[in-house]
Amino acid sequence: ETGVTQTPRHLVMGMTNKKSLKCEQHLGHNAMYWYKQSAKKPLELMFVYNFKEQTENNSVPSRFSPECPNSSHLFLHLHTLQPEDSALYLCASSQDVRGYALGKIQSPLHFGNGTRLTVT
Amino acid sequence: AQKITQTQPGMFVQEKEAVTLDCTYDTSDQSYGLFWYKQPSSGEMIFLIYQGSYDEQNATEGRYSLNFQKARKSANLVISASQLGDSAMYFCAMRESGNTPLVFGKGTRLSVIA
């Protein structure tokens, strides 16, 4: 497999359920991200992991819990979600360019296909 | 303040014609990168093209080119010879210095008409 793979593609869960989203990257990257995409809103960054360490948590509610066991895998654990959490959740990876001037080094994020989450 | 502004919620273009999707950005950094992504209805975000703030020439990738006007802080995407498969959402994004995360605009929905 190549690229960034997310599972499941679709998930329907009740507000009392516990589920996990999985992301795996085969690109040799050292940074991984979770983004949330709701209707009519820009993509919202949720979490960032660089070299397996969480470096960003954009005021995300505690009902979302990320886990990064190694540089190739990223999970998003979900519990007691709300209907407004229904969205497309996108995982991405990139090569950390720490120490480089970004204006000179290309470091695009590579995204998975996303998990379409519906909370009922 | 919005970092990335895409003023066109939707655009239509005739097949085989060229189309320009607008993007303006806001940053005080000297070192930054600008990106365009395509998102078809399947949901995947596909990286299209990159422009570094120090690049003196406009980036090109096949039918995609980036009209980079640094003084005006604009980074418009030009798609030449539009194809039906180009119908999708297009997002402009920016990474500033210090390995900050990618920030996206609200996107433009492009519809290619046969």
PDB file of C-alpha atoms in Angstrom:
ATOM      1  CA  GLU A   1       0.000   0.000   0.000  1.00  0.00           C
ATOM      2  CA  THR A   2       1.076   3.551  -0.594  1.00  0.00           C
ATOM      3  CA  GLY A   3      -0.018   6.955   0.660  1.00  0.00           C
ATOM      4  CA  VAL A   4      -2.293   7.619   3.609  1.00  0.00           C
ATOM      5  CA  THR A   5      -5.013   5.137   4.486  1.00  0.00           C
ATOM      6  CA  GLN A   6      -7.948   5.853   6.770  1.00  0.00           C
ATOM      7  CA  THR A   7     -10.440   3.395   8.204  1.00  0.00           C
ATOM      8  CA  PRO A   8     -13.344   3.173   8.380  1.00  0.00           C
ATOM      9  CA  ARG A   9     -14.574   5.236   5.409  1.00  0.00           C
ATOM     10  CA  HIS A  10     -17.976   5.700   7.019  1.00  0.00           C
ATOM     11  CA  LEU A  11     -19.049   5.506  10.647  1.00  0.00           C
ATOM     12  CA  VAL A  12     -22.416   5.962  12.315  1.00  0.00           C
ATOM     13  CA  MET A  13     -22.419   6.046  16.083  1.00  0.00           C
ATOM     14  CA  GLY A  14     -24.721   6.937  18.923  1.00  0.00           C
ATOM     15  CA  MET A  15     -23.850   9.565  21.471  1.00  0.00           C
ATOM     16  CA  THR A  16     -22.996   6.983  24.106  1.00  0.00           C
ATOM     17  CA  ASN A  17     -20.756   4.843  21.897  1.00  0.00           C
ATOM     18  CA  LYS A  18     -16.980   4.607  21.905  1.00  0.00           C
ATOM     19  CA  LYS A  19     -15.219   4.211  18.568  1.00  0.00           C
ATOM     20  CA  SER A  20     -11.805   4.854  17.053  1.00  0.00           C
ATOM     21  CA  LEU A  21     -10.640   6.200  13.711  1.00  0.00           C
ATOM     22  CA  LYS A  22      -7.415   4.802  12.320  1.00  0.00           C
ATOM     23  CA  CYS A  23      -4.853   6.382  10.022  1.00  0.00           C
ATOM     24  CA  GLU A  24      -1.754   4.783   8.543  1.00  0.00           C
ATOM     25  CA  GLN A  25       0.861   6.386   6.322  1.00  0.00           C
ATOM     26  CA  HIS A  26       3.388   4.582   4.130  1.00  0.00           C
ATOM     27  CA  LEU A  27       5.325   7.658   3.017  1.00  0.00           C
ATOM     28  CA  GLY A  28       8.069   7.677   5.638  1.00  0.00           C
ATOM     29  CA  HIS A  29       6.822  10.981   7.030  1.00  0.00           C
ATOM     30  CA  ASN A  30       7.432  12.074  10.605  1.00  0.00           C
ATOM     31  CA  ALA A  31       4.439  14.351  11.206  1.00  0.00           C
ATOM     32  CA  MET A  32       0.759  13.382  11.292  1.00  0.00           C
ATOM     33  CA  TYR A  33      -2.401  15.465  11.594  1.00  0.00           C
ATOM     34  CA  TRP A  34      -6.113  15.238  12.262  1.00  0.00           C
ATOM     35  CA  TYR A  35      -8.392  17.748  10.511  1.00  0.00           C
ATOM     36  CA  LYS A  36     -12.157  18.151  10.810  1.00  0.00           C
ATOM     37  CA  GLN A  37     -14.195  19.259   7.822  1.00  0.00           C
ATOM     38  CA  SER A  38     -17.758  20.383   8.523  1.00  0.00           C
ATOM     39  CA  ALA A  39     -20.212  21.652   5.941  1.00  0.00           C
ATOM     40  CA  LYS A  40     -19.590  25.244   4.860  1.00  0.00           C
ATOM     41  CA  LYS A  41     -16.576  25.660   7.161  1.00  0.00           C
ATOM     42  CA  PRO A  42     -12.847  25.703   6.426  1.00  0.00           C
ATOM     43  CA  LEU A  43     -10.850  22.658   7.396  1.00  0.00           C
ATOM     44  CA  GLU A  44     -10.134  22.843  11.108  1.00  0.00           C
ATOM     45  CA  LEU A  45      -6.862  21.526  12.472  1.00  0.00           C
ATOM     46  CA  MET A  46      -7.443  19.342  15.522  1.00  0.00           C
ATOM     47  CA  PHE A  47      -4.153  17.685  16.461  1.00  0.00           C
ATOM     48  CA  VAL A  48      -0.563  17.558  15.257  1.00  0.00           C
ATOM     49  CA  TYR A  49       2.091  14.980  16.071  1.00  0.00           C
ATOM     50  CA  ASN A  50       5.744  15.561  15.194  1.00  0.00           C
ATOM     51  CA  PHE A  51       8.051  12.617  15.799  1.00  0.00           C
ATOM     52  CA  LYS A  52       5.238  10.957  17.806  1.00  0.00           C
ATOM     53  CA  GLU A  53       4.910  13.929  20.159  1.00  0.00           C
ATOM     54  CA  GLN A  54       1.747  15.967  20.226  1.00  0.00           C
ATOM     55  CA  THR A  55       2.712  19.520  19.322  1.00  0.00           C
ATOM     56  CA  GLU A  56      -0.687  21.059  18.691  1.00  0.00           C
ATOM     57  CA  ASN A  57      -4.109  20.717  20.257  1.00  0.00           C
ATOM     58  CA  ASN A  58      -6.457  23.335  18.874  1.00  0.00           C
ATOM     59  CA  SER A  59      -8.852  23.566  21.848  1.00  0.00           C
ATOM     60  CA  VAL A  60     -10.439  20.284  20.891  1.00  0.00           C
ATOM     61  CA  PRO A  61     -13.012  18.894  23.371  1.00  0.00           C
ATOM     62  CA  SER A  62     -11.808  16.012  25.499  1.00  0.00           C
ATOM     63  CA  ARG A  63     -14.349  13.676  23.910  1.00  0.00           C
ATOM     64  CA  PHE A  64     -11.761  13.482  21.092  1.00  0.00           C
ATOM     65  CA  SER A  65      -8.577  11.727  22.196  1.00  0.00           C
ATOM     66  CA  PRO A  66      -5.641  11.234  19.791  1.00  0.00           C
ATOM     67  CA  GLU A  67      -3.014   8.534  19.997  1.00  0.00           C
ATOM     68  CA  CYS A  68       0.185   8.210  17.990  1.00  0.00           C
ATOM     69  CA  PRO A  69       1.979   4.953  18.855  1.00  0.00           C
ATOM     70  CA  ASN A  70       4.599   5.366  16.119  1.00  0.00           C
ATOM     71  CA  SER A  71       5.352   7.663  13.211  1.00  0.00           C
ATOM     72  CA  SER A  72       3.229   5.586  10.813  1.00  0.00           C
ATOM     73  CA  HIS A  73       0.019   5.276  12.803  1.00  0.00           C
ATOM     74  CA  LEU A  74      -2.426   7.766  14.221  1.00  0.00           C
ATOM     75  CA  PHE A  75      -5.714   7.120  15.997  1.00  0.00           C
ATOM     76  CA  LEU A  76      -8.591   9.321  17.038  1.00  0.00           C
ATOM     77  CA  HIS A  77     -10.594   7.839  19.910  1.00  0.00           C
ATOM     78  CA  LEU A  78     -14.174   9.052  20.140  1.00  0.00           C
ATOM     79  CA  HIS A  79     -16.533   8.885  23.125  1.00  0.00           C
ATOM     80  CA  THR A  80     -19.797  10.537  24.081  1.00  0.00           C
ATOM     81  CA  LEU A  81     -19.889  12.604  20.914  1.00  0.00           C
ATOM     82  CA  GLN A  82     -22.542  15.161  20.026  1.00  0.00           C
ATOM     83  CA  PRO A  83     -24.550  15.409  16.805  1.00  0.00           C
ATOM     84  CA  GLU A  84     -22.576  18.564  15.880  1.00  0.00           C
ATOM     85  CA  ASP A  85     -19.450  16.403  15.748  1.00  0.00           C
ATOM     86  CA  SER A  86     -20.777  14.825  12.564  1.00  0.00           C
ATOM     87  CA  ALA A  87     -18.228  15.712   9.871  1.00  0.00           C
ATOM     88  CA  LEU A  88     -15.530  14.393   7.575  1.00  0.00           C
ATOM     89  CA  TYR A  89     -12.382  13.621   9.573  1.00  0.00           C
ATOM     90  CA  LEU A  90      -9.214  13.803   7.530  1.00  0.00           C
ATOM     91  CA  CYS A  91      -5.829  12.440   8.460  1.00  0.00           C
ATOM     92  CA  ALA A  92      -2.667  13.785   6.849  1.00  0.00           C
ATOM     93  CA  SER A  93       1.078  13.322   7.041  1.00  0.00           C
ATOM     94  CA  SER A  94       4.088  15.379   6.042  1.00  0.00           C
ATOM     95  CA  GLN A  95       7.834  15.518   6.367  1.00  0.00           C
ATOM     96  CA  ASP A  96       8.726  17.766   9.294  1.00  0.00           C
ATOM     97  CA  VAL A  97      10.717  20.717   7.944  1.00  0.00           C
ATOM     98  CA  ARG A  98      11.893  21.927  11.334  1.00  0.00           C
ATOM     99  CA  GLY A  99      15.059  23.921  10.849  1.00  0.00           C
ATOM    100  CA  TYR A 100      14.392  24.719   7.197  1.00  0.00           C
ATOM    101  CA  ALA A 101      13.055  27.930   5.719  1.00  0.00           C
ATOM    102  CA  LEU A 102       9.629  26.958   4.442  1.00  0.00           C
ATOM    103  CA  GLY A 103       9.911  29.376   1.588  1.00  0.00           C
ATOM    104  CA  LYS A 104      12.558  27.122   0.085  1.00  0.00           C
ATOM    105  CA  ILE A 105      11.501  23.607   1.020  1.00  0.00           C
ATOM    106  CA  GLN A 106       8.333  21.999  -0.194  1.00  0.00           C
ATOM    107  CA  SER A 107       6.453  20.154   2.524  1.00  0.00           C
ATOM    108  CA  PRO A 108       2.919  19.410   1.383  1.00  0.00           C
ATOM    109  CA  LEU A 109       0.514  17.449   3.516  1.00  0.00           C
ATOM    110  CA  HIS A 110      -0.679  14.193   2.031  1.00  0.00           C
ATOM    111  CA  PHE A 111      -4.235  13.336   3.007  1.00  0.00           C
ATOM    112  CA  GLY A 112      -6.212  10.158   3.354  1.00  0.00           C
ATOM    113  CA  ASN A 113      -9.717   9.698   1.962  1.00  0.00           C
ATOM    114  CA  GLY A 114     -11.272  10.642   5.272  1.00  0.00           C
ATOM    115  CA  THR A 115     -13.854   9.076   7.573  1.00  0.00           C
ATOM    116  CA  ARG A 116     -17.392  10.357   7.181  1.00  0.00           C
ATOM    117  CA  LEU A 117     -18.744  10.363  10.755  1.00  0.00           C
ATOM    118  CA  THR A 118     -22.415  10.652  11.623  1.00  0.00           C
ATOM    119  CA  VAL A 119     -23.436  10.963  15.257  1.00  0.00           C
ATOM    120  CA  THR A 120     -27.068  10.094  15.949  1.00  0.00           C
TER     121      THR A 120
ATOM    122  CA  ALA B   1      -8.187  37.713  10.883  1.00  0.00           C
ATOM    123  CA  GLN B   2      -8.488  35.183   8.097  1.00  0.00           C
ATOM    124  CA  LYS B   3      -5.153  33.924   6.888  1.00  0.00           C
ATOM    125  CA  ILE B   4      -6.472  32.615   3.562  1.00  0.00           C
ATOM    126  CA  THR B   5      -9.316  34.194   1.623  1.00  0.00           C
ATOM    127  CA  GLN B   6     -11.046  32.570  -1.315  1.00  0.00           C
ATOM    128  CA  THR B   7     -13.741  34.951  -2.522  1.00  0.00           C
ATOM    129  CA  GLN B   8     -15.381  32.667  -5.097  1.00  0.00           C
ATOM    130  CA  PRO B   9     -17.721  30.117  -3.468  1.00  0.00           C
ATOM    131  CA  GLY B  10     -18.501  28.632  -6.883  1.00  0.00           C
ATOM    132  CA  MET B  11     -17.204  28.870 -10.432  1.00  0.00           C
ATOM    133  CA  PHE B  12     -18.339  27.487 -13.774  1.00  0.00           C
ATOM    134  CA  VAL B  13     -16.096  26.909 -16.757  1.00  0.00           C
ATOM    135  CA  GLN B  14     -16.647  25.447 -20.185  1.00  0.00           C
ATOM    136  CA  GLU B  15     -14.743  22.275 -20.995  1.00  0.00           C
ATOM    137  CA  LYS B  16     -11.367  22.996 -22.668  1.00  0.00           C
ATOM    138  CA  GLU B  17     -11.350  26.588 -21.415  1.00  0.00           C
ATOM    139  CA  ALA B  18      -8.965  28.013 -18.798  1.00  0.00           C
ATOM    140  CA  VAL B  19     -10.153  29.119 -15.370  1.00  0.00           C
ATOM    141  CA  THR B  20      -8.569  31.138 -12.562  1.00  0.00           C
ATOM    142  CA  LEU B  21      -9.391  30.482  -8.921  1.00  0.00           C
ATOM    143  CA  ASP B  22      -8.546  33.364  -6.618  1.00  0.00           C
ATOM    144  CA  CYS B  23      -6.632  33.212  -3.350  1.00  0.00           C
ATOM    145  CA  THR B  24      -5.260  35.961  -1.152  1.00  0.00           C
ATOM    146  CA  TYR B  25      -3.310  35.403   2.025  1.00  0.00           C
ATOM    147  CA  ASP B  26      -2.231  37.297   5.095  1.00  0.00           C
ATOM    148  CA  THR B  27       1.114  36.843   6.781  1.00  0.00           C
ATOM    149  CA  SER B  28       3.929  38.925   8.201  1.00  0.00           C
ATOM    150  CA  ASP B  29       6.451  36.123   7.731  1.00  0.00           C
ATOM    151  CA  GLN B  30       9.062  36.324   4.997  1.00  0.00           C
ATOM    152  CA  SER B  31       9.271  32.551   4.688  1.00  0.00           C
ATOM    153  CA  TYR B  32       6.089  30.676   3.869  1.00  0.00           C
ATOM    154  CA  GLY B  33       4.654  28.159   1.470  1.00  0.00           C
ATOM    155  CA  LEU B  34       1.413  28.282  -0.505  1.00  0.00           C
ATOM    156  CA  PHE B  35      -0.448  25.158  -1.596  1.00  0.00           C
ATOM    157  CA  TRP B  36      -3.478  24.251  -3.648  1.00  0.00           C
ATOM    158  CA  TYR B  37      -5.509  21.127  -3.045  1.00  0.00           C
ATOM    159  CA  LYS B  38      -8.349  19.512  -4.971  1.00  0.00           C
ATOM    160  CA  GLN B  39     -11.142  17.666  -3.175  1.00  0.00           C
ATOM    161  CA  PRO B  40     -13.448  15.565  -5.386  1.00  0.00           C
ATOM    162  CA  SER B  41     -16.765  14.318  -4.084  1.00  0.00           C
ATOM    163  CA  SER B  42     -14.972  11.204  -2.778  1.00  0.00           C
ATOM    164  CA  GLY B  43     -13.494  13.378  -0.025  1.00  0.00           C
ATOM    165  CA  GLU B  44      -9.772  12.865  -0.536  1.00  0.00           C
ATOM    166  CA  MET B  45      -7.630  16.018  -0.508  1.00  0.00           C
ATOM    167  CA  ILE B  46      -5.253  15.875  -3.460  1.00  0.00           C
ATOM    168  CA  PHE B  47      -2.139  18.043  -3.459  1.00  0.00           C
ATOM    169  CA  LEU B  48      -1.836  19.973  -6.733  1.00  0.00           C
ATOM    170  CA  ILE B  49       0.864  22.609  -6.622  1.00  0.00           C
ATOM    171  CA  TYR B  50       3.227  24.477  -4.307  1.00  0.00           C
ATOM    172  CA  GLN B  51       4.771  27.955  -4.351  1.00  0.00           C
ATOM    173  CA  GLY B  52       7.520  29.003  -1.958  1.00  0.00           C
ATOM    174  CA  SER B  53       7.713  32.625  -0.893  1.00  0.00           C
ATOM    175  CA  TYR B  54      11.281  32.876  -2.200  1.00  0.00           C
ATOM    176  CA  ASP B  55      10.498  31.330  -5.565  1.00  0.00           C
ATOM    177  CA  GLU B  56      11.001  33.924  -8.262  1.00  0.00           C
ATOM    178  CA  GLN B  57       9.127  32.012 -10.927  1.00  0.00           C
ATOM    179  CA  ASN B  58       5.502  30.947 -10.881  1.00  0.00           C
ATOM    180  CA  ALA B  59       5.038  27.263 -10.124  1.00  0.00           C
ATOM    181  CA  THR B  60       3.655  24.989 -12.831  1.00  0.00           C
ATOM    182  CA  GLU B  61       2.498  21.358 -12.709  1.00  0.00           C
ATOM    183  CA  GLY B  62       1.024  20.078 -15.933  1.00  0.00           C
ATOM    184  CA  ARG B  63      -2.235  21.946 -16.540  1.00  0.00           C
ATOM    185  CA  TYR B  64      -1.951  23.746 -13.206  1.00  0.00           C
ATOM    186  CA  SER B  65      -0.043  26.974 -12.742  1.00  0.00           C
ATOM    187  CA  LEU B  66       0.108  29.398  -9.888  1.00  0.00           C
ATOM    188  CA  ASN B  67      -0.040  33.135 -10.539  1.00  0.00           C
ATOM    189  CA  PHE B  68       2.027  34.339  -7.576  1.00  0.00           C
ATOM    190  CA  GLN B  69       1.965  38.078  -6.904  1.00  0.00           C
ATOM    191  CA  LYS B  70       3.895  38.531  -3.690  1.00  0.00           C
ATOM    192  CA  ALA B  71       3.347  42.270  -3.260  1.00  0.00           C
ATOM    193  CA  ARG B  72      -0.403  41.796  -3.576  1.00  0.00           C
ATOM    194  CA  LYS B  73      -0.299  38.627  -1.445  1.00  0.00           C
ATOM    195  CA  SER B  74      -2.192  36.639  -3.995  1.00  0.00           C
ATOM    196  CA  ALA B  75      -1.648  33.101  -5.227  1.00  0.00           C
ATOM    197  CA  ASN B  76      -4.264  32.352  -7.856  1.00  0.00           C
ATOM    198  CA  LEU B  77      -4.565  28.889  -9.385  1.00  0.00           C
ATOM    199  CA  VAL B  78      -4.908  28.700 -13.146  1.00  0.00           C
ATOM    200  CA  ILE B  79      -6.246  25.495 -14.684  1.00  0.00           C
ATOM    201  CA  SER B  80      -5.765  25.324 -18.438  1.00  0.00           C
ATOM    202  CA  ALA B  81      -7.823  23.189 -20.830  1.00  0.00           C
ATOM    203  CA  SER B  82     -10.449  22.276 -18.231  1.00  0.00           C
ATOM    204  CA  GLN B  83     -11.728  18.714 -18.157  1.00  0.00           C
ATOM    205  CA  LEU B  84     -14.936  17.296 -16.717  1.00  0.00           C
ATOM    206  CA  GLY B  85     -12.838  15.519 -14.089  1.00  0.00           C
ATOM    207  CA  ASP B  86     -11.657  18.878 -12.786  1.00  0.00           C
ATOM    208  CA  SER B  87     -15.070  19.444 -11.187  1.00  0.00           C
ATOM    209  CA  ALA B  88     -14.325  19.522  -7.459  1.00  0.00           C
ATOM    210  CA  MET B  89     -13.682  21.767  -4.470  1.00  0.00           C
ATOM    211  CA  TYR B  90     -10.380  23.614  -4.594  1.00  0.00           C
ATOM    212  CA  PHE B  91      -8.637  24.814  -1.470  1.00  0.00           C
ATOM    213  CA  CYS B  92      -5.824  27.306  -1.100  1.00  0.00           C
ATOM    214  CA  ALA B  93      -3.601  26.812   1.950  1.00  0.00           C
ATOM    215  CA  MET B  94      -0.544  28.304   3.598  1.00  0.00           C
ATOM    216  CA  ARG B  95       2.199  27.175   5.960  1.00  0.00           C
ATOM    217  CA  GLU B  96       4.155  29.914   7.679  1.00  0.00           C
ATOM    218  CA  SER B  97       7.677  29.627   9.063  1.00  0.00           C
ATOM    219  CA  GLY B  98       8.499  27.513  12.096  1.00  0.00           C
ATOM    220  CA  ASN B  99       6.725  24.454  10.758  1.00  0.00           C
ATOM    221  CA  THR B 100       3.299  25.808  11.637  1.00  0.00           C
ATOM    222  CA  PRO B 101       0.388  23.670  10.468  1.00  0.00           C
ATOM    223  CA  LEU B 102      -1.328  24.165   7.150  1.00  0.00           C
ATOM    224  CA  VAL B 103      -4.166  26.707   7.234  1.00  0.00           C
ATOM    225  CA  PHE B 104      -6.909  26.414   4.629  1.00  0.00           C
ATOM    226  CA  GLY B 105      -9.301  28.795   2.936  1.00  0.00           C
ATOM    227  CA  LYS B 106     -13.021  28.046   2.631  1.00  0.00           C
ATOM    228  CA  GLY B 107     -12.629  26.668  -0.859  1.00  0.00           C
ATOM    229  CA  THR B 108     -14.093  27.239  -4.319  1.00  0.00           C
ATOM    230  CA  ARG B 109     -16.399  24.741  -5.980  1.00  0.00           C
ATOM    231  CA  LEU B 110     -15.497  24.419  -9.635  1.00  0.00           C
ATOM    232  CA  SER B 111     -17.987  22.954 -12.079  1.00  0.00           C
ATOM    233  CA  VAL B 112     -16.807  22.106 -15.588  1.00  0.00           C
ATOM    234  CA  ILE B 113     -19.572  22.146 -18.183  1.00  0.00           C
ATOM    235  CA  ALA B 114     -19.486  20.027 -21.310  1.00  0.00           C
TER     236      ALA B 114
END
